[in-house]
Amino acid sequence: MKNNELITKLNEDNIDSMFVYKPENIKYISDFYPSSFAYLIITDEPVLYVNSIDKEDASNLSQVEVRDVKKLSQIKEELTGKIAVEESLEFSMAKYLSDNLNDLSVSGVIEDLRKTKTDEEITKIKNSIAIAENAIGEIDFTSTEKYAAATLEFDMTINGSIKPAFDTIVASGKRSSMPHSVTSMNRVETPIVVDWGAKYDHYCSDITRTFIDSERQEEIWNIVLEAQTAAIKTICPGVEISEVDKAARDVITEYGYGEYFIHSTGHGFGLDIHENPNVSKNSNGVLEENMVITAEPGIYIPGEFGVRIEDDILVKKNPKQLTTLDKKLDFLL
């Protein structure tokens, strides 16, 4: 079905063939994630070209025909007519694929298809979430931030995660006011922002919890929770994406902390940790059924501390929160 949809959309755009190089897009179309040099040629009959070290796995897993990889100079004859390449492809490689740049176009068609998830993809995301959620109970805050992150990542790995979905964030004390703080060798203080995710069959999860231990921290935590709740309530097919961000931002602004909410309210994810749509005040377009997005407002007060709460939401008429963890996990301190 994915391939039929893709070929239909390429035909609508008068594209005769497409060169696919990004591993996540190859995985999406073929169900095989290459570990080495590989590319996919999309025509009426897609073909996956893989290195010999991937040949056995690819032959067992791929949903499209598998062949031994050829030099790029040898595949020009298979890329006929109007050729599409991915937005992420380096220009030097794109230019190499066609002698006539007028026959070459950049297409985001696969990324557009990836915005909404199939039932199978949703199941894989749920499995990824379950691995990540189970692991948080094993986190060890008795040493450094790096040690805490390592204990979390270790538990995810031994329970089925291919690797972390991104570099795990453990930011504590004053460092928690930096949303993407690099986890340090500092001993853990409070509050503690932990942002983590697993990868199950290459599908990501993305969760954040903030561990608090004072009335001041709880005051900010409650505002962030109220903002997240407001955002989630707006999520529905057909809703302007910017309205989700506005719902969270309005709550935080009403409490006088608008200037300390310094990132967007969320983003799509799946095979990549950041996919369309971006859920920000500048976003265009509307939510579509079966998109999976994060809801992650935050307040970050420089020199003091930060708070973020993040959950994974499936877009339905009644939004479904896929994450099941308690919002407050102070019992782990």
PDB file of N, CA, C and O in Angstrom, residues 21-89:
ATOM      1  N   TYR A  21      17.859   7.580  -0.780  1.00  0.00           N
ATOM      2  CA  TYR A  21      19.152   7.303  -0.156  1.00  0.00           C
ATOM      3  C   TYR A  21      19.091   7.329   1.371  1.00  0.00           C
ATOM      4  O   TYR A  21      19.857   6.656   2.043  1.00  0.00           O
ATOM      5  N   LYS A  22      18.183   8.101   1.915  1.00  0.00           N
ATOM      6  CA  LYS A  22      18.097   8.249   3.370  1.00  0.00           C
ATOM      7  C   LYS A  22      17.638   6.935   4.000  1.00  0.00           C
ATOM      8  O   LYS A  22      16.591   6.379   3.605  1.00  0.00           O
ATOM      9  N   PRO A  23      18.389   6.391   4.988  1.00  0.00           N
ATOM     10  CA  PRO A  23      18.035   5.088   5.562  1.00  0.00           C
ATOM     11  C   PRO A  23      16.609   5.015   6.103  1.00  0.00           C
ATOM     12  O   PRO A  23      15.934   3.988   5.952  1.00  0.00           O
ATOM     13  N   GLU A  24      16.151   6.098   6.730  1.00  0.00           N
ATOM     14  CA  GLU A  24      14.788   6.085   7.288  1.00  0.00           C
ATOM     15  C   GLU A  24      13.741   5.969   6.181  1.00  0.00           C
ATOM     16  O   GLU A  24      12.704   5.310   6.371  1.00  0.00           O
ATOM     17  N   ASN A  25      13.985   6.603   5.037  1.00  0.00           N
ATOM     18  CA  ASN A  25      13.043   6.492   3.930  1.00  0.00           C
ATOM     19  C   ASN A  25      13.101   5.114   3.276  1.00  0.00           C
ATOM     20  O   ASN A  25      12.082   4.583   2.836  1.00  0.00           O
ATOM     21  N   ILE A  26      14.307   4.550   3.204  1.00  0.00           N
ATOM     22  CA  ILE A  26      14.440   3.181   2.697  1.00  0.00           C
ATOM     23  C   ILE A  26      13.666   2.222   3.606  1.00  0.00           C
ATOM     24  O   ILE A  26      12.945   1.332   3.138  1.00  0.00           O
ATOM     25  N   LYS A  27      13.817   2.389   4.909  1.00  0.00           N
ATOM     26  CA  LYS A  27      13.098   1.553   5.873  1.00  0.00           C
ATOM     27  C   LYS A  27      11.582   1.708   5.694  1.00  0.00           C
ATOM     28  O   LYS A  27      10.845   0.715   5.700  1.00  0.00           O
ATOM     29  N   TYR A  28      11.127   2.930   5.527  1.00  0.00           N
ATOM     30  CA  TYR A  28       9.689   3.183   5.401  1.00  0.00           C
ATOM     31  C   TYR A  28       9.097   2.465   4.189  1.00  0.00           C
ATOM     32  O   TYR A  28       8.020   1.875   4.271  1.00  0.00           O
ATOM     33  N   ILE A  29       9.821   2.501   3.064  1.00  0.00           N
ATOM     34  CA  ILE A  29       9.303   1.908   1.837  1.00  0.00           C
ATOM     35  C   ILE A  29       9.519   0.404   1.785  1.00  0.00           C
ATOM     36  O   ILE A  29       8.646  -0.356   1.357  1.00  0.00           O
ATOM     37  N   SER A  30      10.700  -0.061   2.227  1.00  0.00           N
ATOM     38  CA  SER A  30      11.047  -1.471   2.040  1.00  0.00           C
ATOM     39  C   SER A  30      10.887  -2.323   3.299  1.00  0.00           C
ATOM     40  O   SER A  30      10.864  -3.550   3.220  1.00  0.00           O
ATOM     41  N   ASP A  31      10.823  -1.690   4.461  1.00  0.00           N
ATOM     42  CA  ASP A  31      10.823  -2.334   5.778  1.00  0.00           C
ATOM     43  C   ASP A  31      12.188  -2.913   6.141  1.00  0.00           C
ATOM     44  O   ASP A  31      12.305  -3.694   7.087  1.00  0.00           O
ATOM     45  N   PHE A  32      13.239  -2.495   5.437  1.00  0.00           N
ATOM     46  CA  PHE A  32      14.599  -2.888   5.792  1.00  0.00           C
ATOM     47  C   PHE A  32      15.422  -1.627   6.031  1.00  0.00           C
ATOM     48  O   PHE A  32      15.405  -0.707   5.216  1.00  0.00           O
ATOM     49  N   TYR A  33      16.159  -1.617   7.158  1.00  0.00           N
ATOM     50  CA  TYR A  33      17.008  -0.472   7.499  1.00  0.00           C
ATOM     51  C   TYR A  33      18.459  -0.852   7.210  1.00  0.00           C
ATOM     52  O   TYR A  33      19.018  -1.714   7.886  1.00  0.00           O
ATOM     53  N   PRO A  34      19.088  -0.233   6.218  1.00  0.00           N
ATOM     54  CA  PRO A  34      20.450  -0.630   5.850  1.00  0.00           C
ATOM     55  C   PRO A  34      21.474  -0.233   6.898  1.00  0.00           C
ATOM     56  O   PRO A  34      21.360   0.812   7.544  1.00  0.00           O
ATOM     57  N   SER A  35      22.489  -1.087   7.048  1.00  0.00           N
ATOM     58  CA  SER A  35      23.591  -0.766   7.952  1.00  0.00           C
ATOM     59  C   SER A  35      24.792  -0.231   7.178  1.00  0.00           C
ATOM     60  O   SER A  35      25.768   0.205   7.785  1.00  0.00           O
ATOM     61  N   SER A  36      24.713  -0.288   5.861  1.00  0.00           N
ATOM     62  CA  SER A  36      25.818   0.140   5.012  1.00  0.00           C
ATOM     63  C   SER A  36      25.241   0.864   3.796  1.00  0.00           C
ATOM     64  O   SER A  36      24.040   1.126   3.726  1.00  0.00           O
ATOM     65  N   PHE A  37      26.111   1.158   2.839  1.00  0.00           N
ATOM     66  CA  PHE A  37      25.702   1.886   1.632  1.00  0.00           C
ATOM     67  C   PHE A  37      24.561   1.156   0.928  1.00  0.00           C
ATOM     68  O   PHE A  37      24.646  -0.031   0.636  1.00  0.00           O
ATOM     69  N   ALA A  38      23.472   1.866   0.688  1.00  0.00           N
ATOM     70  CA  ALA A  38      22.315   1.288   0.011  1.00  0.00           C
ATOM     71  C   ALA A  38      21.498   2.415  -0.607  1.00  0.00           C
ATOM     72  O   ALA A  38      21.585   3.568  -0.190  1.00  0.00           O
ATOM     73  N   TYR A  39      20.722   2.065  -1.605  1.00  0.00           N
ATOM     74  CA  TYR A  39      19.799   3.034  -2.189  1.00  0.00           C
ATOM     75  C   TYR A  39      18.628   2.284  -2.790  1.00  0.00           C
ATOM     76  O   TYR A  39      18.676   1.083  -3.061  1.00  0.00           O
ATOM     77  N   LEU A  40      17.543   3.014  -2.959  1.00  0.00           N
ATOM     78  CA  LEU A  40      16.303   2.447  -3.466  1.00  0.00           C
ATOM     79  C   LEU A  40      15.917   3.203  -4.722  1.00  0.00           C
ATOM     80  O   LEU A  40      15.927   4.439  -4.743  1.00  0.00           O
ATOM     81  N   ILE A  41      15.611   2.471  -5.792  1.00  0.00           N
ATOM     82  CA  ILE A  41      15.140   3.084  -7.029  1.00  0.00           C
ATOM     83  C   ILE A  41      13.638   2.867  -7.116  1.00  0.00           C
ATOM     84  O   ILE A  41      13.166   1.711  -7.129  1.00  0.00           O
ATOM     85  N   ILE A  42      12.891   3.964  -7.142  1.00  0.00           N
ATOM     86  CA  ILE A  42      11.439   3.879  -7.219  1.00  0.00           C
ATOM     87  C   ILE A  42      10.998   4.072  -8.665  1.00  0.00           C
ATOM     88  O   ILE A  42      11.196   5.128  -9.258  1.00  0.00           O
ATOM     89  N   THR A  43      10.435   3.034  -9.231  1.00  0.00           N
ATOM     90  CA  THR A  43       9.714   3.086 -10.505  1.00  0.00           C
ATOM     91  C   THR A  43       8.429   2.305 -10.264  1.00  0.00           C
ATOM     92  O   THR A  43       8.043   2.085  -9.108  1.00  0.00           O
ATOM     93  N   ASP A  44       7.776   1.841 -11.305  1.00  0.00           N
ATOM     94  CA  ASP A  44       6.574   1.026 -11.102  1.00  0.00           C
ATOM     95  C   ASP A  44       6.893  -0.241 -10.315  1.00  0.00           C
ATOM     96  O   ASP A  44       6.036  -0.788  -9.629  1.00  0.00           O
ATOM     97  N   GLU A  45       8.144  -0.708 -10.418  1.00  0.00           N
ATOM     98  CA  GLU A  45       8.607  -1.871  -9.662  1.00  0.00           C
ATOM     99  C   GLU A  45       9.857  -1.466  -8.874  1.00  0.00           C
ATOM    100  O   GLU A  45      10.972  -1.565  -9.378  1.00  0.00           O
ATOM    101  N   PRO A  46       9.702  -0.998  -7.606  1.00  0.00           N
ATOM    102  CA  PRO A  46      10.853  -0.523  -6.821  1.00  0.00           C
ATOM    103  C   PRO A  46      11.892  -1.625  -6.604  1.00  0.00           C
ATOM    104  O   PRO A  46      11.558  -2.810  -6.468  1.00  0.00           O
ATOM    105  N   VAL A  47      13.165  -1.213  -6.585  1.00  0.00           N
ATOM    106  CA  VAL A  47      14.264  -2.144  -6.356  1.00  0.00           C
ATOM    107  C   VAL A  47      15.204  -1.559  -5.306  1.00  0.00           C
ATOM    108  O   VAL A  47      15.575  -0.382  -5.386  1.00  0.00           O
ATOM    109  N   LEU A  48      15.590  -2.378  -4.332  1.00  0.00           N
ATOM    110  CA  LEU A  48      16.519  -1.972  -3.280  1.00  0.00           C
ATOM    111  C   LEU A  48      17.897  -2.547  -3.588  1.00  0.00           C
ATOM    112  O   LEU A  48      18.046  -3.765  -3.744  1.00  0.00           O
ATOM    113  N   TYR A  49      18.884  -1.667  -3.665  1.00  0.00           N
ATOM    114  CA  TYR A  49      20.264  -2.086  -3.902  1.00  0.00           C
ATOM    115  C   TYR A  49      21.025  -2.001  -2.591  1.00  0.00           C
ATOM    116  O   TYR A  49      21.065  -0.932  -1.959  1.00  0.00           O
ATOM    117  N   VAL A  50      21.624  -3.127  -2.175  1.00  0.00           N
ATOM    118  CA  VAL A  50      22.304  -3.164  -0.883  1.00  0.00           C
ATOM    119  C   VAL A  50      23.710  -3.726  -1.025  1.00  0.00           C
ATOM    120  O   VAL A  50      24.013  -4.502  -1.936  1.00  0.00           O
ATOM    121  N   ASN A  51      24.552  -3.346  -0.076  1.00  0.00           N
ATOM    122  CA  ASN A  51      25.904  -3.883   0.031  1.00  0.00           C
ATOM    123  C   ASN A  51      25.834  -5.362   0.408  1.00  0.00           C
ATOM    124  O   ASN A  51      24.873  -5.812   1.038  1.00  0.00           O
ATOM    125  N   SER A  52      26.874  -6.099   0.076  1.00  0.00           N
ATOM    126  CA  SER A  52      26.888  -7.540   0.338  1.00  0.00           C
ATOM    127  C   SER A  52      26.715  -7.870   1.818  1.00  0.00           C
ATOM    128  O   SER A  52      26.142  -8.906   2.170  1.00  0.00           O
ATOM    129  N   ILE A  53      27.202  -6.992   2.713  1.00  0.00           N
ATOM    130  CA  ILE A  53      27.084  -7.295   4.142  1.00  0.00           C
ATOM    131  C   ILE A  53      25.642  -7.209   4.633  1.00  0.00           C
ATOM    132  O   ILE A  53      25.317  -7.739   5.704  1.00  0.00           O
ATOM    133  N   ASP A  54      24.786  -6.556   3.857  1.00  0.00           N
ATOM    134  CA  ASP A  54      23.373  -6.446   4.227  1.00  0.00           C
ATOM    135  C   ASP A  54      22.484  -7.391   3.429  1.00  0.00           C
ATOM    136  O   ASP A  54      21.268  -7.451   3.682  1.00  0.00           O
ATOM    137  N   LYS A  55      23.074  -8.099   2.482  1.00  0.00           N
ATOM    138  CA  LYS A  55      22.255  -8.829   1.506  1.00  0.00           C
ATOM    139  C   LYS A  55      21.327  -9.851   2.157  1.00  0.00           C
ATOM    140  O   LYS A  55      20.138  -9.941   1.821  1.00  0.00           O
ATOM    141  N   GLU A  56      21.840 -10.636   3.101  1.00  0.00           N
ATOM    142  CA  GLU A  56      21.014 -11.684   3.704  1.00  0.00           C
ATOM    143  C   GLU A  56      19.848 -11.095   4.482  1.00  0.00           C
ATOM    144  O   GLU A  56      18.694 -11.517   4.324  1.00  0.00           O
ATOM    145  N   ASP A  57      20.142 -10.107   5.335  1.00  0.00           N
ATOM    146  CA  ASP A  57      19.067  -9.475   6.106  1.00  0.00           C
ATOM    147  C   ASP A  57      18.054  -8.811   5.186  1.00  0.00           C
ATOM    148  O   ASP A  57      16.836  -8.923   5.396  1.00  0.00           O
ATOM    149  N   ALA A  58      18.550  -8.095   4.197  1.00  0.00           N
ATOM    150  CA  ALA A  58      17.649  -7.394   3.280  1.00  0.00           C
ATOM    151  C   ALA A  58      16.745  -8.379   2.549  1.00  0.00           C
ATOM    152  O   ALA A  58      15.533  -8.141   2.387  1.00  0.00           O
ATOM    153  N   SER A  59      17.306  -9.496   2.114  1.00  0.00           N
ATOM    154  CA  SER A  59      16.520 -10.496   1.384  1.00  0.00           C
ATOM    155  C   SER A  59      15.417 -11.076   2.264  1.00  0.00           C
ATOM    156  O   SER A  59      14.333 -11.424   1.774  1.00  0.00           O
ATOM    157  N   ASN A  60      15.676 -11.173   3.560  1.00  0.00           N
ATOM    158  CA  ASN A  60      14.681 -11.728   4.485  1.00  0.00           C
ATOM    159  C   ASN A  60      13.613 -10.709   4.879  1.00  0.00           C
ATOM    160  O   ASN A  60      12.472 -11.095   5.165  1.00  0.00           O
ATOM    161  N   LEU A  61      13.979  -9.434   4.927  1.00  0.00           N
ATOM    162  CA  LEU A  61      13.091  -8.427   5.500  1.00  0.00           C
ATOM    163  C   LEU A  61      12.435  -7.498   4.487  1.00  0.00           C
ATOM    164  O   LEU A  61      11.341  -6.993   4.731  1.00  0.00           O
ATOM    165  N   SER A  62      13.095  -7.256   3.382  1.00  0.00           N
ATOM    166  CA  SER A  62      12.616  -6.237   2.454  1.00  0.00           C
ATOM    167  C   SER A  62      11.301  -6.646   1.792  1.00  0.00           C
ATOM    168  O   SER A  62      11.116  -7.797   1.388  1.00  0.00           O
ATOM    169  N   GLN A  63      10.422  -5.676   1.656  1.00  0.00           N
ATOM    170  CA  GLN A  63       9.151  -5.874   0.975  1.00  0.00           C
ATOM    171  C   GLN A  63       9.252  -5.572  -0.517  1.00  0.00           C
ATOM    172  O   GLN A  63       8.253  -5.675  -1.239  1.00  0.00           O
ATOM    173  N   VAL A  64      10.440  -5.159  -0.981  1.00  0.00           N
ATOM    174  CA  VAL A  64      10.655  -4.935  -2.411  1.00  0.00           C
ATOM    175  C   VAL A  64      11.849  -5.776  -2.862  1.00  0.00           C
ATOM    176  O   VAL A  64      12.606  -6.304  -2.047  1.00  0.00           O
ATOM    177  N   GLU A  65      12.007  -5.902  -4.165  1.00  0.00           N
ATOM    178  CA  GLU A  65      13.093  -6.714  -4.713  1.00  0.00           C
ATOM    179  C   GLU A  65      14.448  -6.184  -4.240  1.00  0.00           C
ATOM    180  O   GLU A  65      14.674  -4.979  -4.182  1.00  0.00           O
ATOM    181  N   VAL A  66      15.369  -7.111  -3.939  1.00  0.00           N
ATOM    182  CA  VAL A  66      16.714  -6.760  -3.461  1.00  0.00           C
ATOM    183  C   VAL A  66      17.743  -7.193  -4.510  1.00  0.00           C
ATOM    184  O   VAL A  66      17.692  -8.316  -5.012  1.00  0.00           O
ATOM    185  N   ARG A  67      18.683  -6.287  -4.806  1.00  0.00           N
ATOM    186  CA  ARG A  67      19.776  -6.610  -5.719  1.00  0.00           C
ATOM    187  C   ARG A  67      21.088  -6.119  -5.125  1.00  0.00           C
ATOM    188  O   ARG A  67      21.096  -5.260  -4.229  1.00  0.00           O
ATOM    189  N   ASP A  68      22.175  -6.643  -5.647  1.00  0.00           N
ATOM    190  CA  ASP A  68      23.504  -6.190  -5.228  1.00  0.00           C
ATOM    191  C   ASP A  68      23.709  -4.746  -5.666  1.00  0.00           C
ATOM    192  O   ASP A  68      23.332  -4.360  -6.780  1.00  0.00           O
ATOM    193  N   VAL A  69      24.342  -3.970  -4.796  1.00  0.00           N
ATOM    194  CA  VAL A  69      24.553  -2.552  -5.080  1.00  0.00           C
ATOM    195  C   VAL A  69      25.448  -2.378  -6.306  1.00  0.00           C
ATOM    196  O   VAL A  69      26.356  -3.183  -6.565  1.00  0.00           O
ATOM    197  N   LYS A  70      25.157  -1.355  -7.091  1.00  0.00           N
ATOM    198  CA  LYS A  70      25.966  -1.004  -8.254  1.00  0.00           C
ATOM    199  C   LYS A  70      26.602   0.358  -8.014  1.00  0.00           C
ATOM    200  O   LYS A  70      26.154   1.127  -7.166  1.00  0.00           O
ATOM    201  N   LYS A  71      27.628   0.647  -8.784  1.00  0.00           N
ATOM    202  CA  LYS A  71      28.170   2.001  -8.761  1.00  0.00           C
ATOM    203  C   LYS A  71      27.091   2.967  -9.245  1.00  0.00           C
ATOM    204  O   LYS A  71      26.280   2.622 -10.105  1.00  0.00           O
ATOM    205  N   LEU A  72      27.113   4.154  -8.704  1.00  0.00           N
ATOM    206  CA  LEU A  72      26.096   5.131  -9.091  1.00  0.00           C
ATOM    207  C   LEU A  72      26.126   5.393 -10.593  1.00  0.00           C
ATOM    208  O   LEU A  72      25.086   5.658 -11.206  1.00  0.00           O
ATOM    209  N   SER A  73      27.328   5.312 -11.176  1.00  0.00           N
ATOM    210  CA  SER A  73      27.440   5.556 -12.614  1.00  0.00           C
ATOM    211  C   SER A  73      26.675   4.519 -13.425  1.00  0.00           C
ATOM    212  O   SER A  73      26.312   4.764 -14.583  1.00  0.00           O
ATOM    213  N   GLN A  74      26.395   3.354 -12.821  1.00  0.00           N
ATOM    214  CA  GLN A  74      25.721   2.276 -13.535  1.00  0.00           C
ATOM    215  C   GLN A  74      24.204   2.316 -13.427  1.00  0.00           C
ATOM    216  O   GLN A  74      23.515   1.566 -14.111  1.00  0.00           O
ATOM    217  N   ILE A  75      23.689   3.181 -12.564  1.00  0.00           N
ATOM    218  CA  ILE A  75      22.233   3.171 -12.389  1.00  0.00           C
ATOM    219  C   ILE A  75      21.546   4.298 -13.142  1.00  0.00           C
ATOM    220  O   ILE A  75      20.328   4.406 -13.109  1.00  0.00           O
ATOM    221  N   LYS A  76      22.311   5.146 -13.805  1.00  0.00           N
ATOM    222  CA  LYS A  76      21.691   6.251 -14.536  1.00  0.00           C
ATOM    223  C   LYS A  76      20.658   5.746 -15.533  1.00  0.00           C
ATOM    224  O   LYS A  76      19.622   6.382 -15.751  1.00  0.00           O
ATOM    225  N   GLU A  77      20.924   4.602 -16.134  1.00  0.00           N
ATOM    226  CA  GLU A  77      20.008   4.074 -17.137  1.00  0.00           C
ATOM    227  C   GLU A  77      18.684   3.650 -16.522  1.00  0.00           C
ATOM    228  O   GLU A  77      17.671   3.555 -17.218  1.00  0.00           O
ATOM    229  N   GLU A  78      18.674   3.381 -15.192  1.00  0.00           N
ATOM    230  CA  GLU A  78      17.425   3.005 -14.532  1.00  0.00           C
ATOM    231  C   GLU A  78      16.644   4.222 -14.067  1.00  0.00           C
ATOM    232  O   GLU A  78      15.445   4.117 -13.792  1.00  0.00           O
ATOM    233  N   LEU A  79      17.319   5.351 -13.947  1.00  0.00           N
ATOM    234  CA  LEU A  79      16.653   6.594 -13.559  1.00  0.00           C
ATOM    235  C   LEU A  79      16.271   7.336 -14.835  1.00  0.00           C
ATOM    236  O   LEU A  79      17.030   8.133 -15.376  1.00  0.00           O
ATOM    237  N   THR A  80      15.088   7.043 -15.313  1.00  0.00           N
ATOM    238  CA  THR A  80      14.668   7.571 -16.609  1.00  0.00           C
ATOM    239  C   THR A  80      13.704   8.737 -16.453  1.00  0.00           C
ATOM    240  O   THR A  80      13.027   8.870 -15.430  1.00  0.00           O
ATOM    241  N   GLY A  81      13.653   9.558 -17.501  1.00  0.00           N
ATOM    242  CA  GLY A  81      12.693  10.649 -17.534  1.00  0.00           C
ATOM    243  C   GLY A  81      12.925  11.677 -16.458  1.00  0.00           C
ATOM    244  O   GLY A  81      14.061  12.013 -16.117  1.00  0.00           O
ATOM    245  N   LYS A  82      11.842  12.164 -15.876  1.00  0.00           N
ATOM    246  CA  LYS A  82      11.910  13.145 -14.796  1.00  0.00           C
ATOM    247  C   LYS A  82      12.263  12.427 -13.499  1.00  0.00           C
ATOM    248  O   LYS A  82      11.562  11.509 -13.072  1.00  0.00           O
ATOM    249  N   ILE A  83      13.381  12.819 -12.876  1.00  0.00           N
ATOM    250  CA  ILE A  83      13.917  12.111 -11.713  1.00  0.00           C
ATOM    251  C   ILE A  83      13.715  12.942 -10.454  1.00  0.00           C
ATOM    252  O   ILE A  83      13.975  14.156 -10.447  1.00  0.00           O
ATOM    253  N   ALA A  84      13.282  12.312  -9.383  1.00  0.00           N
ATOM    254  CA  ALA A  84      13.147  12.979  -8.089  1.00  0.00           C
ATOM    255  C   ALA A  84      14.216  12.474  -7.128  1.00  0.00           C
ATOM    256  O   ALA A  84      14.604  11.298  -7.176  1.00  0.00           O
ATOM    257  N   VAL A  85      14.685  13.366  -6.272  1.00  0.00           N
ATOM    258  CA  VAL A  85      15.593  13.008  -5.188  1.00  0.00           C
ATOM    259  C   VAL A  85      15.055  13.594  -3.896  1.00  0.00           C
ATOM    260  O   VAL A  85      14.228  14.513  -3.904  1.00  0.00           O
ATOM    261  N   GLU A  86      15.527  13.068  -2.778  1.00  0.00           N
ATOM    262  CA  GLU A  86      15.080  13.556  -1.477  1.00  0.00           C
ATOM    263  C   GLU A  86      15.663  14.930  -1.169  1.00  0.00           C
ATOM    264  O   GLU A  86      16.728  15.306  -1.669  1.00  0.00           O
ATOM    265  N   GLU A  87      14.979  15.664  -0.302  1.00  0.00           N
ATOM    266  CA  GLU A  87      15.452  16.984   0.110  1.00  0.00           C
ATOM    267  C   GLU A  87      16.783  16.905   0.835  1.00  0.00           C
ATOM    268  O   GLU A  87      17.573  17.840   0.802  1.00  0.00           O
ATOM    269  N   SER A  88      17.043  15.791   1.495  1.00  0.00           N
ATOM    270  CA  SER A  88      18.258  15.643   2.303  1.00  0.00           C
ATOM    271  C   SER A  88      19.473  15.207   1.489  1.00  0.00           C
ATOM    272  O   SER A  88      20.586  15.178   2.007  1.00  0.00           O
ATOM    273  N   LEU A  89      19.294  14.872   0.226  1.00  0.00           N
ATOM    274  CA  LEU A  89      20.403  14.372  -0.581  1.00  0.00           C
ATOM    275  C   LEU A  89      21.391  15.493  -0.896  1.00  0.00           C
ATOM    276  O   LEU A  89      20.990  16.597  -1.260  1.00  0.00           O
TER     277      LEU A  89
END
